Short mmCIF file of C-alpha atoms in Angstrom, two decimals:
data_model
loop_
_atom_site.label_atom_id
_atom_site.label_comp_id
_atom_site.label_asym_id
_atom_site.label_seq_id
_atom_site.Cartn_x
_atom_site.Cartn_y
_atom_site.Cartn_z
CA MET A 1 68.12 82.48 86.11
CA ALA A 2 71.49 83.60 87.49
CA SER A 3 74.28 84.24 85.00
CA ALA A 4 77.41 82.08 84.93
CA GLU A 5 79.36 84.93 86.57
CA GLU A 6 76.77 85.26 89.36
CA ILE A 7 76.84 81.50 90.00
CA PHE A 8 80.65 81.67 90.10
CA HIS A 9 80.57 84.48 92.69
CA LEU A 10 78.01 82.66 94.84
CA SER A 11 79.69 79.27 94.72
CA GLY A 12 83.30 80.33 95.06
CA PRO A 13 86.33 79.15 93.09
CA ILE A 14 85.02 75.65 92.37
CA HIS A 15 87.22 75.48 89.25
CA LEU A 16 90.29 75.15 91.49
CA THR A 17 90.19 71.38 91.65
CA ALA A 18 93.97 71.30 92.18
CA ILE A 19 95.73 73.96 94.23
CA ASP A 20 99.14 75.24 93.19
CA TRP A 21 100.34 76.68 96.49
CA ASN A 22 103.04 78.66 94.67
CA ASN A 23 100.37 80.51 92.69
CA ILE A 24 99.29 83.74 94.39
CA TYR A 25 95.84 83.62 92.76
CA HIS A 26 95.27 80.15 94.20
CA ARG A 27 96.47 81.18 97.65
CA ARG A 28 94.35 84.34 97.52
CA SER A 29 91.28 82.34 96.50
CA VAL A 30 91.74 79.82 99.31
CA ALA A 31 92.22 82.60 101.89
CA ALA A 32 89.10 84.46 100.68
CA SER A 33 87.07 81.23 100.69
CA LEU A 34 88.06 80.48 104.28
CA VAL A 35 86.89 83.96 105.32
CA LYS A 36 83.63 83.29 103.46
CA GLY A 37 83.38 80.14 105.54
CA VAL A 38 83.23 82.26 108.71
CA TYR A 39 80.43 84.38 107.25
CA MET A 40 78.55 81.20 106.36
CA LEU A 41 79.10 79.68 109.82
CA GLU A 42 77.47 82.74 111.36
CA ASN A 43 74.65 82.65 108.79
CA ASP A 44 74.05 78.98 109.59
CA ARG A 45 73.92 79.82 113.30
CA ARG A 46 71.47 82.68 112.86
CA GLN A 47 69.18 80.66 110.60
CA ASN A 48 69.45 77.55 112.76
CA ARG A 49 70.82 75.38 109.95
CA HIS A 50 72.46 72.15 111.08
CA GLY A 51 73.72 68.95 109.51
CA PRO A 52 72.81 68.56 105.82
CA GLN A 53 71.04 71.95 105.84
CA ALA A 54 74.21 73.85 106.87
CA LEU A 55 75.95 75.69 104.00
CA ALA A 56 79.34 76.54 105.46
CA LEU A 57 81.23 73.23 105.16
CA PRO A 58 82.17 73.35 101.44
CA TRP A 59 84.01 76.64 101.86
CA TRP A 60 86.85 74.90 103.68
CA ASP A 61 86.32 71.21 102.98
CA PHE A 62 86.75 71.77 99.22
CA PHE A 63 90.36 72.81 99.91
CA HIS A 64 91.07 69.92 102.32
CA PHE A 65 90.74 71.89 105.54
CA LYS A 66 88.77 70.93 108.62
CA LEU A 67 87.19 73.26 111.16
CA ASP A 68 89.31 73.12 114.30
CA HIS A 69 87.70 75.85 116.41
CA MET A 70 85.15 78.67 116.16
CA LEU A 71 85.73 82.07 117.75
CA ILE A 72 82.60 83.23 119.58
CA ASP A 73 82.18 86.90 120.48
CA ASP A 74 81.37 87.22 124.19
CA VAL A 75 78.99 90.17 123.66
CA ASP A 76 76.58 89.10 120.89
CA LEU A 77 77.58 85.39 120.87
CA SER A 78 78.11 85.52 117.11
CA ILE A 79 80.73 83.48 115.28
CA CYS A 80 83.38 86.05 114.41
CA GLY A 81 86.28 83.85 113.38
CA ALA A 82 87.48 80.32 112.79
CA ILE A 83 90.63 78.25 113.02
CA TYR A 84 91.04 75.82 110.14
CA GLU A 85 93.53 72.96 110.05
CA TYR A 86 94.84 71.34 106.89
CA LYS A 87 93.71 67.72 106.86
CA TYR A 88 97.09 66.33 105.93
CA PRO A 89 100.63 67.02 107.20
CA SER A 90 101.90 69.96 105.16
CA PRO A 91 104.59 68.62 102.81
CA ALA A 92 105.93 72.10 102.10
CA LEU A 93 106.29 75.38 103.95
CA ASN A 94 103.99 77.24 101.52
CA ILE A 95 100.98 75.10 102.52
CA PRO A 96 99.48 76.38 105.77
CA GLN A 97 98.86 73.84 108.53
CA TYR A 98 96.51 76.35 110.19
CA VAL A 99 94.56 79.34 108.91
CA ILE A 100 92.85 81.76 111.32
CA ALA A 101 90.12 83.73 109.54
CA PHE A 102 87.98 86.68 110.67
CA ARG A 103 84.73 87.90 109.15
CA GLY A 104 83.67 91.50 108.62
CA THR A 105 80.48 93.34 109.54
CA ILE A 106 77.18 91.50 109.11
CA MET A 107 74.22 93.81 108.62
CA GLU A 108 71.72 91.83 110.68
CA SER A 109 69.85 92.97 113.79
CA ASP A 110 71.65 90.63 116.18
CA THR A 111 75.19 91.40 114.94
CA VAL A 112 75.25 94.90 113.46
CA SER A 113 75.34 96.79 116.78
CA ARG A 114 78.38 94.91 118.07
CA ASP A 115 80.15 95.03 114.71
CA PHE A 116 79.58 98.79 114.38
CA LYS A 117 81.01 99.38 117.85
CA LEU A 118 84.11 97.43 116.84
CA ASN A 119 84.36 99.47 113.63
CA LEU A 120 84.23 102.62 115.75
CA GLN A 121 86.95 101.26 118.04
CA SER A 122 89.04 100.58 114.94
CA ILE A 123 88.59 104.19 113.78
CA LEU A 124 89.61 105.44 117.25
CA ASN A 125 92.64 103.10 117.34
CA ASN A 126 91.12 101.27 120.31
CA LEU A 127 90.42 97.92 118.69
CA HIS A 128 93.13 96.35 120.87
CA ARG A 129 90.94 97.03 123.93
CA SER A 130 88.01 94.98 122.66
CA SER A 131 87.26 91.51 123.97
CA ARG A 132 87.01 90.22 120.39
CA PHE A 133 90.60 91.26 119.72
CA GLN A 134 91.76 89.73 123.01
CA LEU A 135 90.09 86.48 121.97
CA ALA A 136 91.76 86.65 118.56
CA MET A 137 95.21 87.22 120.08
CA HIS A 138 94.74 84.36 122.53
CA CYS A 139 93.72 81.95 119.76
CA VAL A 140 96.56 82.99 117.45
CA HIS A 141 99.15 82.70 120.24
CA ASN A 142 97.90 79.23 121.10
CA THR A 143 97.78 78.10 117.47
CA VAL A 144 101.32 79.29 116.77
CA ALA A 145 102.52 77.53 119.92
CA LEU A 146 100.78 74.29 118.88
CA SER A 147 101.98 74.48 115.28
CA ARG A 148 105.57 73.53 116.22
CA GLY A 149 106.98 75.57 113.37
CA ALA A 150 104.34 74.67 110.78
CA SER A 151 102.95 77.49 108.65
CA VAL A 152 100.14 79.58 110.16
CA TRP A 153 98.17 82.08 108.09
CA LEU A 154 95.95 85.00 109.08
CA THR A 155 93.16 86.29 106.86
CA GLY A 156 90.16 88.58 107.14
CA HIS A 157 87.75 90.82 105.27
CA SER A 158 86.82 94.44 106.13
CA LEU A 159 86.48 94.59 109.94
CA GLY A 160 87.96 91.10 109.98
CA SER A 161 90.99 92.31 108.04
CA ALA A 162 91.47 95.08 110.62
CA MET A 163 91.44 92.35 113.29
CA ALA A 164 93.90 90.19 111.35
CA LEU A 165 96.13 93.21 110.68
CA LEU A 166 96.31 94.16 114.35
CA VAL A 167 96.98 90.56 115.39
CA GLY A 168 99.63 90.25 112.68
CA LYS A 169 101.34 93.43 113.83
CA ASN A 170 101.45 92.24 117.42
CA MET A 171 102.82 88.85 116.42
CA ALA A 172 105.46 90.45 114.18
CA LYS A 173 106.65 92.62 117.05
CA ILE A 174 107.52 89.49 119.02
CA GLY A 175 109.23 87.83 116.08
CA TYR A 176 106.46 85.79 114.40
CA PHE A 177 105.97 86.95 110.81
CA LEU A 178 102.74 85.20 109.85
CA GLU A 179 101.62 85.05 106.22
CA THR A 180 98.61 87.36 106.13
CA TYR A 181 95.87 88.03 103.56
CA LEU A 182 93.81 91.19 104.08
CA PHE A 183 90.76 91.77 101.87
CA ASN A 184 89.42 95.36 101.71
CA PRO A 185 91.32 96.42 104.86
CA PRO A 186 90.09 99.75 106.29
CA PHE A 187 92.39 102.73 105.78
CA LEU A 188 91.32 105.05 108.55
CA SER A 189 92.16 108.42 107.05
CA LEU A 190 90.91 110.95 104.49
CA PRO A 191 90.21 108.97 101.27
CA ILE A 192 92.28 111.13 98.90
CA GLU A 193 92.60 108.33 96.34
CA GLY A 194 88.88 108.10 95.64
CA GLY A 195 87.95 111.64 96.60
CA PHE A 196 90.01 113.48 93.97
CA LYS A 197 90.49 112.66 90.29
CA ASN A 198 93.30 115.10 89.48
CA GLU A 199 96.64 113.32 90.00
CA THR A 200 98.58 116.58 90.46
CA LEU A 201 96.13 117.71 93.14
CA LYS A 202 96.39 114.38 94.93
CA LEU A 203 100.19 114.56 94.88
CA GLY A 204 100.09 118.12 96.21
CA ILE A 205 97.77 117.21 99.08
CA ARG A 206 99.87 114.20 100.04
CA PHE A 207 103.13 116.15 99.78
CA ALA A 208 101.80 118.91 102.05
CA ASN A 209 100.48 116.28 104.46
CA SER A 210 103.90 114.59 104.58
CA VAL A 211 105.75 117.84 105.24
CA VAL A 212 103.36 118.79 108.05
CA LYS A 213 103.57 115.33 109.64
CA ALA A 214 107.36 115.21 109.43
CA GLY A 215 107.56 118.67 110.99
CA LEU A 216 105.18 117.73 113.78
CA MET A 217 107.12 114.54 114.44
CA VAL A 218 110.36 116.49 114.81
CA ALA A 219 108.62 119.04 117.04
CA VAL A 220 107.11 116.38 119.27
CA LYS A 221 110.08 114.07 119.63
CA GLY A 222 113.03 116.22 118.68
CA CYS A 223 115.56 115.21 116.06
CA LYS A 224 118.21 114.05 118.50
CA HIS A 225 115.75 112.10 120.61
CA HIS A 226 114.24 110.47 117.53
CA LYS A 227 117.63 109.34 116.22
CA ALA A 228 118.60 108.01 119.61
CA GLN A 229 115.55 105.85 119.96
CA ALA A 230 116.60 102.23 120.38
CA TYR A 231 113.20 100.86 119.46
CA ASP A 232 111.42 101.87 116.28
CA PRO A 233 108.25 99.77 115.80
CA PHE A 234 108.14 100.64 112.10
CA VAL A 235 111.60 99.18 111.56
CA VAL A 236 110.70 96.15 113.67
CA LEU A 237 107.60 95.55 111.52
CA SER A 238 109.33 96.12 108.17
CA PRO A 239 110.29 92.43 107.54
CA TRP A 240 106.62 91.43 107.83
CA VAL A 241 104.97 91.79 104.41
CA PRO A 242 101.20 91.15 104.47
CA TYR A 243 99.15 90.75 101.28
CA LEU A 244 96.61 93.57 100.84
CA PHE A 245 93.75 93.37 98.34
CA VAL A 246 92.03 96.67 97.57
CA ASN A 247 89.62 98.17 95.08
CA PRO A 248 89.97 101.85 94.02
CA ASP A 249 86.15 102.20 94.03
CA ASP A 250 85.97 101.14 97.67
CA PRO A 251 86.48 104.25 99.86
CA ILE A 252 87.11 102.05 102.90
CA CYS A 253 90.37 100.65 101.56
CA SER A 254 91.33 102.63 98.42
CA GLU A 255 93.71 105.03 100.19
CA TYR A 256 96.24 102.20 100.58
CA ILE A 257 96.95 102.72 96.86
CA GLY A 258 98.03 106.32 97.36
CA TYR A 259 99.69 105.60 100.72
CA PHE A 260 102.27 103.28 99.20
CA GLU A 261 102.55 104.96 95.80
CA HIS A 262 103.24 108.33 97.44
CA ARG A 263 106.09 106.84 99.46
CA LYS A 264 107.63 105.61 96.20
CA LYS A 265 107.21 109.00 94.51
CA MET A 266 108.81 110.82 97.44
CA GLU A 267 111.85 108.56 97.13
CA GLU A 268 112.02 109.21 93.39
CA ILE A 269 112.05 113.01 93.78
CA GLY A 270 114.73 112.87 96.47
CA VAL A 271 112.69 113.62 99.59
CA GLY A 272 112.25 110.10 100.83
CA LYS A 273 113.62 111.04 104.25
CA ILE A 274 110.62 113.32 104.83
CA GLU A 275 108.20 110.56 103.93
CA ARG A 276 110.03 107.98 106.06
CA LEU A 277 109.28 110.25 109.03
CA ALA A 278 105.74 111.09 107.93
CA THR A 279 104.58 107.58 107.11
CA LYS A 280 105.14 106.34 110.66
CA ASN A 281 102.41 108.50 112.18
CA SER A 282 98.87 109.62 111.60
CA MET A 283 98.04 113.31 111.67
CA ARG A 284 95.58 112.75 114.52
CA ASN A 285 98.16 111.07 116.74
CA LEU A 286 100.72 113.79 116.10
CA PHE A 287 98.29 116.65 116.85
CA SER A 288 97.23 114.81 120.01
CA SER A 289 100.87 114.60 121.08
CA VAL A 290 101.37 118.32 120.42
CA LEU A 291 98.33 119.06 122.61
CA GLY A 292 99.54 116.68 125.31
CA ILE A 293 96.64 114.27 124.79
CA ASN A 294 97.17 110.54 125.08
CA SER A 295 95.94 109.33 121.67
CA GLY A 296 96.20 105.64 122.51
CA ALA A 297 97.78 103.09 120.20
CA GLU A 298 99.41 103.73 116.84
CA ALA A 299 97.09 104.09 113.86
CA LEU A 300 96.13 100.66 112.58
CA HIS A 301 96.53 101.41 108.87
CA LEU A 302 100.20 102.44 109.06
CA LEU A 303 102.31 99.71 107.45
CA PRO A 304 106.00 99.61 106.54
CA SER A 305 105.81 96.92 103.85
CA ALA A 306 103.16 95.12 101.80
CA TYR A 307 102.29 93.16 98.70
CA LEU A 308 99.47 95.32 97.31
CA THR A 309 97.00 93.90 94.77
CA VAL A 310 94.54 96.32 93.14
CA ASN A 311 91.41 95.23 91.30
CA ARG A 312 91.23 97.64 88.34
CA GLY A 313 87.99 96.16 87.07
CA ARG A 314 84.86 98.28 87.22
CA LEU A 315 82.17 96.97 89.54
CA SER A 316 78.60 98.20 89.57
CA ASP A 317 78.42 99.61 93.09
CA PHE A 318 80.05 99.94 96.50
CA TYR A 319 78.89 96.49 97.57
CA GLY A 320 80.70 94.94 94.64
CA ALA A 321 83.85 97.00 95.22
CA HIS A 322 83.88 96.13 98.93
CA GLY A 323 82.70 92.55 98.42
CA LEU A 324 84.74 89.47 99.20
CA GLN A 325 83.64 87.54 96.09
CA GLN A 326 85.76 89.65 93.73
CA TRP A 327 88.94 88.13 95.15
CA TRP A 328 88.36 84.60 93.90
CA ASN A 329 87.52 85.82 90.39
CA PRO A 330 90.53 84.87 88.18
CA TYR A 331 89.57 87.28 85.40
CA PHE A 332 89.71 90.75 86.97
CA PRO A 333 92.44 93.12 85.70
CA CYS A 334 94.96 92.78 88.47
CA GLU A 335 97.76 95.19 89.33
CA ALA A 336 100.24 93.88 91.90
CA MET A 337 103.07 95.81 93.56
CA PHE A 338 105.64 95.02 96.23
CA TYR A 339 106.51 97.80 98.67
CA LYS A 340 109.40 97.39 101.11
CA TYR A 341 110.08 100.03 103.73
CA ASN A 342 113.46 101.69 103.33
CA THR A 343 115.04 101.68 106.79
CA THR A 344 117.82 104.03 105.68
CA THR A 345 117.77 107.21 107.80
#
């Protein structure tokens, strides 16, 4: 027989019979449940479950949402996302009228090939060229246009959080700062946070990395040219503050912890200007620029600002640390930080 904790993880946050939309745990749980709904929609499709046999409905219906539209990948025909609409007119701005959710990788024969290719595109900073991303952008644009000022949320898990992050960045650049919940978002760089235990060593590696990146940035763009730039995408993005949920035992997302903490430490020791240059670029993009190679789009994981929530609880394995179910558990030891990019030059 399954334990009470296992039943809780499988069934979702069924104890939330009344939602306090000002409570971040409640909002986080709803967002995670709606992403789970996308996974379940795809599972229902693959297992040919319909009507009373389908298992997806409770994941949104429990929170008074209805399924407005499913996003279908044009390559493997899987359900990769969903648009949910709140059943009632939102009486307050903190209740979303629409939530657009994206699932992560599904390790099944008919989906894994396509999902892995998209993961590779994410690593190569080419996710924006995929048809799945183009579909996501189209749906988000349309939903925002139809919302007439009502609140629209984005949410996703793993690969789905990479999709939501890229969509959110693009929307922010044109002035739409959508509330965004990213569960286990991939940080596409060397996982220093989980790879080294010595804090002094980690600080030394990150400091050296920052100095090299800042130097390369000056060499590539030139100080005068950089200061004269009228458009700085990092500054443009800085008012947008997505919610990131990461686990230090998950190598896919754990480096976000060090990424933001290092920026804070560099400010504290008086060399914040170096880090403000370094944090805008990935090492790969800078080396590509030095070599005259077109490296494509900016690195996906680079973010000016964020609300970062860290699950400090110990989970048994990678699947638990990377799993979606941890984020509707109200009992994990939570550490939450707010990081705002300092635009001072």
